[in-house]
Amino acid sequence: MSACAPRTPKVKKFVQAPFVTCPDCGKEGAFGVLMVCDRHYVRRCINCWFDKSLPLSPIKKRIIYLDQFVISNMMKELDCKNETGFYRNLFARLDCLSKLQLIVCPDSPILDHESIVDTRYEKMRSVFRQLSNGVSFHDAITILHAQIMRAFRCWLTDEPCNADVTRKFALTKDPDV
C-alpha cells in the first residue's frame, strides 16, 4: 500500500462523543472515544488518528443473587401486557443499576436447572443472563470442595481457618470490570 493511499475505514464511524481537543494535532472537537475496555478506555483523533489509553476509575459492584422465585415472577410480569407491577419495576431498576455498573446479579447452574422445566426457559435465561453481564457462580459442589480443602490445609498446618470463599473464587469472572 502506498504512503499516499487513503485509509479505508472511516474513522468517524468508530469514534464516539464526547469530543475534546486532540493533544497531538490540536484540532478542537476531534478527539473522541474509540472503545471502552475492562479497566481503561481509548480515545482517538478523527483528524490525525492519534490514540491515547486512559484508565477508568476502579469500581466495586454489589452482588445481588436472584433466586428462581424472583426470576419467575419477573418473567410473568414481563410477558404480561400490564405496564405496572412490583416485579416489572424490580426488573427495570435492576437492569438500570446493572447498566450503570453498580450491581451484578450472577446467574448460577442452580438457576439454570430450576428454570429448565419452565415453558419460558429461553426467556428466563435471557433475563438472568442480561442482569449477570456474563458473571456466574461456580457450581455448589466446586465451592463446597474448595471450602473443605481450605479447612483441611488449615488442619494440617494447625492454623486457624477462615472457611469463607471469596467472591473472586465463587464467581467465574471478575464482577468489578
Coordinates of N, CA, C and O in Angstrom, one line a residue:
M1 N 0.8 -1.2 0.0 CA 0.0 0.0 0.0 C 0.9 1.2 0.0 O 1.8 1.4 0.8
S2 N 0.6 2.2 -0.9 CA 1.5 3.4 -1.0 C 1.2 4.3 0.2 O 0.2 4.3 0.8
A3 N 2.1 5.2 0.4 CA 2.0 6.2 1.5 C 0.9 7.2 1.3 O 0.4 7.7 2.2
C4 N 0.5 7.4 0.0 CA -0.5 8.4 -0.3 C -1.9 7.8 -0.4 O -2.9 8.5 -0.6
A5 N -2.0 6.5 -0.3 CA -3.3 5.8 -0.4 C -4.2 6.2 0.8 O -3.7 6.3 1.9
P6 N -5.5 6.5 0.5 CA -6.4 6.8 1.6 C -6.6 5.7 2.5 O -6.6 4.5 2.1
R7 N -6.9 6.0 3.8 CA -7.2 5.0 4.8 C -8.6 4.5 4.5 O -9.5 5.3 4.4
T8 N -8.7 3.1 4.5 CA -10.0 2.6 4.1 C -11.1 2.7 5.1 O -12.2 3.1 4.8
P9 N -10.9 2.4 6.4 CA -12.0 2.5 7.3 C -12.3 4.0 7.6 O -11.4 4.8 7.7
K10 N -13.6 4.3 7.7 CA -14.0 5.6 8.1 C -13.9 5.8 9.6 O -14.6 5.2 10.4
V11 N -12.9 6.5 10.0 CA -12.5 6.7 11.5 C -13.7 7.3 12.2 O -14.0 6.9 13.3
K12 N -14.4 8.2 11.6 CA -15.5 8.9 12.2 C -16.6 7.9 12.6 O -17.4 8.2 13.6
K13 N -16.8 6.8 11.9 CA -17.8 5.8 12.3 C -17.6 5.1 13.6 O -18.5 4.7 14.3
F14 N -16.3 5.0 14.0 CA -15.9 4.2 15.2 C -15.7 5.1 16.4 O -15.8 4.6 17.5
V15 N -15.4 6.4 16.2 CA -15.2 7.3 17.3 C -16.4 8.0 17.7 O -17.1 8.5 16.9
Q16 N -16.7 7.9 19.0 CA -18.0 8.5 19.5 C -17.7 9.7 20.4 O -16.6 9.9 20.9
A17 N -18.8 10.4 20.7 CA -18.7 11.6 21.6 C -18.5 11.1 23.0 O -18.8 9.9 23.3
P18 N -18.1 11.9 23.9 CA -17.8 13.3 23.8 C -16.4 13.6 23.2 O -15.5 12.9 23.4
F19 N -16.4 14.6 22.4 CA -15.2 15.0 21.7 C -14.5 16.2 22.4 O -15.2 17.1 22.9
V20 N -13.2 16.1 22.4 CA -12.4 17.2 23.1 C -11.3 17.6 22.1 O -11.1 16.9 21.0
T21 N -10.5 18.5 22.4 CA -9.3 18.9 21.6 C -8.2 17.8 21.6 O -7.9 17.3 22.6
C22 N -7.7 17.5 20.4 CA -6.7 16.5 20.3 C -5.4 17.0 20.9 O -4.9 18.1 20.5
P23 N -4.8 16.2 21.8 CA -3.5 16.6 22.3 C -2.3 16.5 21.4 O -1.3 17.1 21.6
D24 N -2.5 15.8 20.2 CA -1.4 15.7 19.3 C -1.5 16.8 18.2 O -0.5 17.5 18.0
C25 N -2.6 16.8 17.5 CA -2.7 17.8 16.4 C -3.3 19.1 16.8 O -3.3 20.1 16.0
G26 N -4.0 19.1 17.9 CA -4.6 20.4 18.4 C -5.9 20.7 17.8 O -6.5 21.8 18.2
K27 N -6.5 19.9 17.0 CA -7.8 20.2 16.4 C -8.9 20.1 17.5 O -9.0 19.1 18.2
E28 N -9.7 21.1 17.5 CA -10.8 21.2 18.5 C -11.9 20.3 18.1 O -12.3 20.2 17.0
G29 N -12.4 19.5 19.1 CA -13.6 18.6 18.9 C -13.3 17.4 18.0 O -14.3 16.9 17.3
A30 N -12.1 16.9 18.0 CA -11.8 15.8 17.1 C -11.3 14.5 17.9 O -11.2 13.5 17.3
F31 N -11.1 14.7 19.2 CA -10.6 13.6 20.0 C -11.7 12.9 20.8 O -12.2 13.4 21.8
G32 N -12.2 11.8 20.3 CA -13.4 11.1 20.8 C -13.1 9.7 21.4 O -11.9 9.3 21.3
V33 N -14.1 9.1 21.9 CA -13.9 7.7 22.5 C -14.0 6.7 21.4 O -15.0 6.6 20.7
L34 N -12.9 5.9 21.3 CA -12.9 4.8 20.3 C -13.5 3.5 20.9 O -14.3 2.8 20.3
M35 N -13.0 3.1 22.1 CA -13.5 1.9 22.7 C -13.3 2.0 24.2 O -12.5 2.7 24.7
V36 N -14.2 1.2 24.9 CA -14.1 1.1 26.3 C -13.8 -0.4 26.7 O -14.5 -1.3 26.2
C37 N -12.8 -0.6 27.5 CA -12.3 -1.9 27.9 C -12.6 -2.2 29.3 O -13.3 -1.3 30.0
D38 N -12.1 -3.3 29.9 CA -12.4 -3.6 31.3 C -11.9 -2.5 32.3 O -12.6 -2.2 33.2
R39 N -10.7 -2.1 32.1 CA -10.1 -1.2 33.1 C -9.6 0.2 32.5 O -9.0 1.0 33.2
H40 N -9.8 0.3 31.2 CA -9.4 1.6 30.5 C -10.3 1.8 29.3 O -11.0 1.0 28.9
Y41 N -10.1 3.0 28.8 CA -10.8 3.3 27.5 C -9.8 4.0 26.6 O -8.7 4.5 27.0
V42 N -10.1 4.0 25.3 CA -9.2 4.6 24.3 C -9.8 5.7 23.6 O -11.0 5.6 23.1
R43 N -9.2 6.8 23.5 CA -9.6 7.9 22.7 C -8.8 8.0 21.4 O -7.6 7.6 21.4
R44 N -9.5 8.4 20.3 CA -8.8 8.6 19.0 C -9.2 9.9 18.4 O -10.3 10.3 18.4
C45 N -8.2 10.5 17.7 CA -8.5 11.7 17.0 C -9.0 11.3 15.6 O -8.4 10.5 14.9
I46 N -10.1 11.9 15.1 CA -10.6 11.6 13.8 C -9.9 12.4 12.7 O -10.1 12.1 11.5
N47 N -9.0 13.3 13.1 CA -8.2 14.0 12.2 C -6.8 13.4 11.9 O -6.5 13.1 10.8
C48 N -6.1 13.1 13.0 CA -4.7 12.6 12.8 C -4.5 11.1 13.3 O -3.5 10.6 13.2
W49 N -5.6 10.5 13.8 CA -5.6 9.1 14.2 C -4.7 8.8 15.5 O -4.4 7.7 15.8
F50 N -4.4 9.9 16.2 CA -3.7 9.7 17.4 C -4.5 9.0 18.5 O -5.7 9.3 18.7
D51 N -4.0 8.0 19.1 CA -4.7 7.2 20.1 C -4.0 7.5 21.5 O -2.8 7.6 21.6
K52 N -4.9 7.4 22.5 CA -4.4 7.5 23.9 C -5.3 6.6 24.8 O -6.5 6.7 24.7
S53 N -4.6 5.8 25.6 CA -5.3 4.9 26.5 C -5.4 5.6 27.9 O -4.4 6.1 28.4
L54 N -6.6 5.7 28.4 CA -6.8 6.3 29.7 C -7.5 5.4 30.7 O -8.4 4.6 30.3
P55 N -7.0 5.4 32.0 CA -7.6 4.4 32.9 C -9.0 4.8 33.3 O -9.4 6.0 33.4
L56 N -9.8 3.8 33.6 CA -11.1 4.0 34.2 C -11.0 3.9 35.7 O -10.1 3.3 36.3
S57 N -11.9 4.6 36.4 CA -11.9 4.6 37.9 C -12.2 3.1 38.3 O -13.1 2.5 37.8
P58 N -11.5 2.6 39.4 CA -11.9 1.3 39.9 C -13.2 1.3 40.5 O -13.7 2.3 41.1
I59 N -13.9 0.2 40.3 CA -15.3 0.0 40.9 C -15.4 -1.2 41.7 O -14.6 -2.2 41.5
K60 N -16.3 -1.3 42.6 CA -16.6 -2.5 43.3 C -18.1 -2.6 43.3 O -18.9 -1.9 44.0
K61 N -18.6 -3.5 42.4 CA -20.1 -3.7 42.3 C -20.6 -4.5 43.4 O -20.0 -5.4 44.0
R62 N -21.9 -4.2 43.7 CA -22.6 -5.0 44.7 C -23.1 -6.3 44.0 O -23.5 -6.2 42.8
I63 N -23.1 -7.4 44.7 CA -23.6 -8.6 44.1 C -25.0 -8.9 44.7 O -25.1 -8.9 45.9
I64 N -25.9 -9.2 43.8 CA -27.3 -9.5 44.2 C -27.7 -10.8 43.6 O -27.6 -11.0 42.4
Y65 N -28.0 -11.8 44.5 CA -28.4 -13.1 44.0 C -29.9 -13.1 43.8 O -30.6 -12.9 44.8
L66 N -30.4 -13.4 42.6 CA -31.8 -13.5 42.4 C -32.2 -15.0 42.3 O -31.6 -15.7 41.5
D67 N -33.1 -15.4 43.2 CA -33.5 -16.8 43.2 C -34.5 -17.1 42.1 O -35.0 -16.2 41.5
Q68 N -34.9 -18.3 42.0 CA -35.9 -18.7 41.0 C -37.2 -18.1 41.1 O -37.9 -17.7 40.2
F69 N -37.7 -17.8 42.4 CA -38.9 -17.2 42.6 C -39.0 -15.8 42.0 O -39.9 -15.4 41.3
V70 N -37.9 -15.0 42.2 CA -37.9 -13.7 41.6 C -37.8 -13.7 40.1 O -38.5 -13.0 39.4
I71 N -37.0 -14.6 39.6 CA -36.9 -14.7 38.1 C -38.2 -15.1 37.5 O -38.6 -14.5 36.5
S72 N -38.9 -16.0 38.1 CA -40.2 -16.5 37.5 C -41.2 -15.4 37.6 O -41.9 -15.2 36.6
N73 N -41.3 -14.7 38.7 CA -42.2 -13.6 38.8 C -41.9 -12.4 37.9 O -42.8 -11.8 37.3
M74 N -40.6 -12.1 37.7 CA -40.3 -11.1 36.7 C -40.7 -11.5 35.3 O -41.3 -10.7 34.6
M75 N -40.5 -12.8 35.0 CA -40.9 -13.2 33.6 C -42.4 -13.2 33.5 O -42.9 -12.8 32.4
K76 N -43.2 -13.5 34.5 CA -44.7 -13.4 34.4 C -45.1 -12.0 34.1 O -46.0 -11.8 33.2
E77 N -44.5 -11.1 34.8 CA -44.9 -9.7 34.6 C -44.4 -9.1 33.3 O -45.0 -8.2 32.7
L78 N -43.2 -9.5 32.9 CA -42.7 -9.0 31.6 C -43.4 -9.6 30.4 O -43.6 -8.9 29.4
D79 N -44.0 -10.8 30.5 CA -44.8 -11.4 29.5 C -46.2 -10.8 29.4 O -46.9 -10.8 28.4
C80 N -46.6 -10.3 30.6 CA -48.0 -9.7 30.7 C -48.1 -8.3 30.0 O -47.1 -7.6 29.9
K81 N -49.2 -8.0 29.6 CA -49.4 -6.7 28.9 C -49.5 -5.5 30.0 O -49.3 -4.4 29.6
N82 N -49.7 -5.8 31.2 CA -49.8 -4.9 32.3 C -48.4 -4.1 32.4 O -47.4 -4.7 32.5
E83 N -48.5 -2.8 32.4 CA -47.3 -2.0 32.4 C -46.7 -1.8 33.8 O -45.6 -1.3 34.0
T84 N -47.5 -2.1 34.8 CA -47.0 -1.8 36.2 C -47.0 -3.1 36.9 O -47.7 -4.1 36.6
G85 N -46.3 -3.2 38.0 CA -46.2 -4.4 38.8 C -44.9 -4.4 39.6 O -43.9 -3.8 39.1
F86 N -44.9 -5.0 40.7 CA -43.7 -5.0 41.5 C -42.5 -5.6 40.8 O -41.4 -5.0 40.8
Y87 N -42.7 -6.7 40.2 CA -41.5 -7.4 39.6 C -41.1 -6.8 38.3 O -39.9 -6.9 37.9
R88 N -42.0 -6.2 37.5 CA -41.6 -5.4 36.3 C -40.8 -4.2 36.8 O -39.8 -3.9 36.1
N89 N -41.2 -3.5 37.8 CA -40.4 -2.4 38.3 C -39.1 -2.9 38.9 O -38.1 -2.2 38.7
L90 N -39.1 -4.0 39.5 CA -37.8 -4.6 40.1 C -36.9 -4.8 38.9 O -35.7 -4.5 39.0
F91 N -37.4 -5.5 37.8 CA -36.5 -5.7 36.7 C -36.0 -4.4 36.1 O -34.8 -4.4 35.8
A92 N -36.8 -3.4 36.0 CA -36.4 -2.2 35.4 C -35.3 -1.5 36.2 O -34.3 -1.0 35.7
R93 N -35.4 -1.6 37.5 CA -34.4 -1.0 38.4 C -33.1 -1.8 38.4 O -32.0 -1.2 38.4
L94 N -33.2 -3.1 38.5 CA -32.0 -3.9 38.4 C -31.3 -3.8 37.1 O -30.1 -3.7 37.1
D95 N -32.0 -3.7 36.0 CA -31.4 -3.5 34.7 C -30.7 -2.2 34.6 O -29.6 -2.1 34.1
C96 N -31.3 -1.1 35.1 CA -30.7 0.2 35.2 C -29.4 0.2 36.0 O -28.4 0.7 35.6
L97 N -29.5 -0.4 37.2 CA -28.3 -0.4 38.1 C -27.2 -1.3 37.5 O -26.0 -0.9 37.6
S98 N -27.6 -2.3 36.8 CA -26.6 -3.1 36.1 C -25.9 -2.4 35.0 O -24.7 -2.4 34.8
K99 N -26.7 -1.6 34.2 CA -26.1 -0.8 33.1 C -25.3 0.3 33.6 O -24.3 0.8 32.9
L100 N -25.6 0.8 34.8 CA -24.7 1.9 35.4 C -23.5 1.3 36.1 O -22.7 2.0 36.7
Q101 N -23.3 0.0 36.0 CA -22.1 -0.7 36.6 C -22.1 -0.6 38.1 O -21.0 -0.6 38.7
L102 N -23.2 -0.6 38.7 CA -23.3 -0.6 40.2 C -23.5 -1.9 40.8 O -23.1 -2.2 41.9
I103 N -24.2 -2.8 40.1 CA -24.5 -4.1 40.6 C -24.2 -5.2 39.5 O -24.1 -4.9 38.3
V104 N -24.2 -6.4 40.0 CA -24.2 -7.6 39.1 C -25.0 -8.6 39.8 O -25.0 -8.8 41.0
C105 N -25.9 -9.3 39.0 CA -26.7 -10.4 39.5 C -26.3 -11.7 38.8 O -26.9 -12.1 37.8
P106 N -25.3 -12.3 39.4 CA -24.7 -13.5 38.7 C -25.8 -14.6 38.6 O -26.6 -14.8 39.4
D107 N -25.7 -15.3 37.4 CA -26.5 -16.5 37.3 C -25.8 -17.7 37.8 O -24.6 -17.5 38.3
S108 N -26.4 -18.8 37.9 CA -25.8 -20.0 38.5 C -26.3 -21.2 37.9 O -27.4 -21.2 37.3
P109 N -25.6 -22.3 38.0 CA -26.1 -23.6 37.5 C -27.4 -24.0 38.1 O -28.2 -24.6 37.5
I110 N -27.6 -23.6 39.4 CA -28.8 -24.0 40.1 C -30.0 -23.3 39.4 O -31.0 -23.9 39.2
L111 N -29.8 -22.0 39.1 CA -30.9 -21.2 38.4 C -31.2 -21.9 37.1 O -32.4 -22.0 36.7
D112 N -30.2 -22.3 36.4 CA -30.4 -23.0 35.1 C -31.2 -24.3 35.2 O -32.1 -24.5 34.5
H113 N -30.8 -25.1 36.2 CA -31.5 -26.4 36.4 C -33.0 -26.1 36.9 O -33.9 -26.9 36.5
E114 N -33.2 -25.1 37.7 CA -34.6 -24.9 38.2 C -35.4 -24.3 37.1 O -36.6 -24.5 37.0
S115 N -34.8 -23.6 36.1 CA -35.6 -22.9 35.1 C -35.9 -23.8 33.9 O -36.9 -23.5 33.2
I116 N -35.2 -24.9 33.7 CA -35.3 -25.7 32.5 C -36.7 -26.3 32.4 O -37.1 -26.6 31.3
V117 N -37.4 -26.5 33.5 CA -38.7 -27.2 33.4 C -39.8 -26.2 33.0 O -40.9 -26.6 32.7
D118 N -39.5 -24.9 33.0 CA -40.5 -23.9 32.7 C -40.6 -23.8 31.2 O -39.6 -23.8 30.5
T119 N -41.8 -23.5 30.7 CA -42.0 -23.4 29.2 C -41.4 -22.1 28.7 O -41.1 -22.0 27.5
R120 N -41.1 -21.1 29.6 CA -40.5 -19.9 29.2 C -39.0 -19.9 29.4 O -38.3 -18.9 29.6
Y121 N -38.4 -21.1 29.4 CA -37.0 -21.2 29.8 C -36.0 -20.3 29.0 O -35.2 -19.6 29.7
E122 N -36.2 -20.2 27.7 CA -35.2 -19.3 27.0 C -35.4 -17.9 27.3 O -34.4 -17.2 27.5
K123 N -36.6 -17.4 27.6 CA -36.8 -16.1 28.0 C -36.3 -15.8 29.4 O -35.6 -14.8 29.6
M124 N -36.5 -16.8 30.3 CA -35.9 -16.6 31.6 C -34.4 -16.6 31.6 O -33.8 -15.8 32.3
R125 N -33.8 -17.5 30.8 CA -32.4 -17.5 30.7 C -31.8 -16.2 30.2 O -30.8 -15.7 30.6
S126 N -32.5 -15.6 29.2 CA -32.1 -14.3 28.7 C -32.2 -13.2 29.7 O -31.3 -12.3 29.8
V127 N -33.2 -13.3 30.6 CA -33.3 -12.3 31.6 C -32.2 -12.4 32.6 O -31.5 -11.4 32.9
F128 N -31.9 -13.6 33.2 CA -30.8 -13.6 34.2 C -29.5 -13.5 33.5 O -28.5 -13.1 34.2
R129 N -29.3 -13.8 32.3 CA -28.0 -13.5 31.6 C -27.8 -12.0 31.3 O -26.7 -11.5 31.4
Q130 N -28.9 -11.3 31.1 CA -28.8 -9.9 30.9 C -28.4 -9.2 32.1 O -27.5 -8.3 32.1
L131 N -28.9 -9.6 33.3 CA -28.6 -9.0 34.5 C -27.2 -9.4 35.1 O -26.7 -8.7 35.9
S132 N -26.8 -10.6 34.6 CA -25.5 -11.1 35.1 C -24.3 -10.5 34.4 O -23.1 -10.6 34.9
N133 N -24.4 -10.0 33.2 CA -23.3 -9.5 32.4 C -22.2 -10.5 32.2 O -21.0 -10.2 32.2
G134 N -22.6 -11.8 32.1 CA -21.7 -12.8 31.9 C -21.0 -13.4 33.1 O -20.1 -14.2 33.0
V135 N -21.4 -12.9 34.3 CA -20.8 -13.4 35.6 C -21.7 -14.5 36.1 O -22.9 -14.3 36.2
S136 N -21.1 -15.6 36.5 CA -21.8 -16.7 37.0 C -21.2 -17.2 38.3 O -20.0 -17.1 38.5
F137 N -22.0 -17.9 39.1 CA -21.4 -18.6 40.2 C -20.9 -19.9 39.8 O -21.5 -20.5 38.8
H138 N -19.8 -20.4 40.4 CA -19.4 -21.8 40.1 C -20.4 -22.7 40.7 O -21.2 -22.3 41.6
D139 N -20.5 -23.9 40.3 CA -21.5 -24.8 40.8 C -21.2 -25.1 42.3 O -20.0 -24.9 42.8
A140 N -22.2 -25.4 43.0 CA -22.1 -25.5 44.5 C -21.1 -26.6 45.0 O -20.4 -26.4 46.0
I141 N -21.0 -27.6 44.2 CA -20.0 -28.7 44.6 C -18.6 -28.2 44.5 O -17.8 -28.5 45.4
T142 N -18.3 -27.4 43.5 CA -16.9 -26.9 43.4 C -16.6 -26.0 44.6 O -15.5 -26.0 45.2
I143 N -17.5 -25.1 45.0 CA -17.3 -24.2 46.1 C -17.2 -25.0 47.4 O -16.4 -24.8 48.2
L144 N -18.1 -26.0 47.6 CA -18.0 -26.9 48.8 C -16.6 -27.6 48.9 O -16.0 -27.6 49.9
H145 N -16.2 -28.1 47.8 CA -14.9 -28.8 47.8 C -13.7 -27.8 48.1 O -12.8 -28.2 48.8
A146 N -13.8 -26.6 47.6 CA -12.8 -25.6 47.9 C -12.8 -25.3 49.4 O -11.7 -25.2 50.0
Q147 N -14.0 -25.2 50.0 CA -14.1 -24.9 51.5 C -13.5 -26.1 52.3 O -12.7 -25.9 53.2
I148 N -13.8 -27.3 51.8 CA -13.2 -28.5 52.5 C -11.7 -28.5 52.4 O -11.0 -28.8 53.4
M149 N -11.2 -28.3 51.2 CA -9.7 -28.3 51.0 C -9.0 -27.2 51.9 O -8.0 -27.5 52.5
R150 N -9.6 -26.0 51.9 CA -9.1 -25.0 52.7 C -9.0 -25.4 54.2 O -8.0 -25.2 54.9
A151 N -10.1 -25.9 54.7 CA -10.2 -26.4 56.1 C -9.2 -27.5 56.4 O -8.5 -27.5 57.4
F152 N -9.0 -28.4 55.4 CA -8.1 -29.5 55.6 C -6.6 -29.0 55.6 O -5.8 -29.4 56.5
R153 N -6.3 -28.0 54.8 CA -4.9 -27.4 54.8 C -4.7 -26.7 56.1 O -3.6 -26.8 56.7
C154 N -5.7 -26.0 56.6 CA -5.5 -25.3 57.9 C -5.4 -26.4 59.0 O -4.5 -26.2 60.0
W155 N -6.1 -27.5 59.0 CA -5.9 -28.5 60.0 C -4.5 -29.2 59.9 O -3.9 -29.4 61.0
L156 N -4.0 -29.4 58.7 CA -2.7 -29.9 58.6 C -1.6 -29.0 59.1 O -0.6 -29.5 59.7
T157 N -1.7 -27.7 58.9 CA -0.7 -26.8 59.4 C -1.0 -26.2 60.8 O -0.3 -25.4 61.3
D158 N -2.1 -26.7 61.4 CA -2.5 -26.3 62.7 C -2.7 -24.7 62.8 O -2.3 -24.1 63.8
E159 N -3.3 -24.2 61.8 CA -3.5 -22.7 61.8 C -5.0 -22.5 61.9 O -5.8 -23.3 61.5
P160 N -5.4 -21.3 62.4 CA -6.9 -21.0 62.4 C -7.4 -20.9 61.0 O -6.7 -20.5 60.1
C161 N -8.6 -21.3 60.8 CA -9.1 -21.4 59.4 C -10.3 -20.4 59.2 O -11.2 -20.4 60.0
N162 N -10.2 -19.7 58.2 CA -11.3 -18.9 57.7 C -11.9 -19.6 56.5 O -11.3 -19.6 55.5
A163 N -13.0 -20.3 56.7 CA -13.6 -21.1 55.6 C -14.4 -20.3 54.6 O -15.0 -20.9 53.7
D164 N -14.4 -19.0 54.7 CA -15.2 -18.2 53.7 C -14.5 -18.3 52.4 O -13.3 -18.2 52.2
V165 N -15.3 -18.4 51.4 CA -14.8 -18.4 50.0 C -15.0 -16.9 49.5 O -16.1 -16.4 49.6
T166 N -14.0 -16.4 48.9 CA -14.1 -15.0 48.4 C -15.0 -14.9 47.2 O -15.2 -15.9 46.4
R167 N -15.4 -13.8 46.9 CA -16.3 -13.6 45.7 C -15.5 -13.8 44.5 O -16.0 -14.3 43.5
K168 N -14.2 -13.5 44.5 CA -13.4 -13.8 43.3 C -13.3 -15.3 43.0 O -13.3 -15.6 41.8
F169 N -13.3 -16.1 44.0 CA -13.3 -17.5 43.8 C -14.6 -18.1 43.4 O -14.8 -18.9 42.6
A170 N -15.7 -17.6 44.1 CA -17.0 -18.1 43.9 C -17.6 -17.8 42.5 O -18.5 -18.5 42.0
L171 N -17.1 -16.8 41.8 CA -17.6 -16.3 40.6 C -16.7 -16.7 39.4 O -15.5 -16.8 39.6
T172 N -17.2 -16.9 38.3 CA -16.5 -17.4 37.1 C -15.6 -16.3 36.5 O -14.6 -16.6 35.8
K173 N -16.0 -15.0 36.7 CA -15.1 -13.9 36.2 C -15.3 -12.8 37.2 O -16.2 -12.7 37.9
D174 N -14.4 -11.8 37.1 CA -14.3 -10.7 38.0 C -15.6 -9.8 37.8 O -15.8 -9.3 36.6
P175 N -16.4 -9.6 38.8 CA -17.6 -8.8 38.6 C -17.3 -7.3 38.5 O -18.1 -6.5 38.1
D176 N -16.1 -6.9 39.0 CA -15.7 -5.5 39.1 C -15.1 -4.9 37.9 O -14.2 -4.0 38.0
V177 N -15.5 -5.3 36.7 CA -14.9 -4.8 35.5 C -16.0 -4.2 34.6 O -17.2 -4.5 34.8

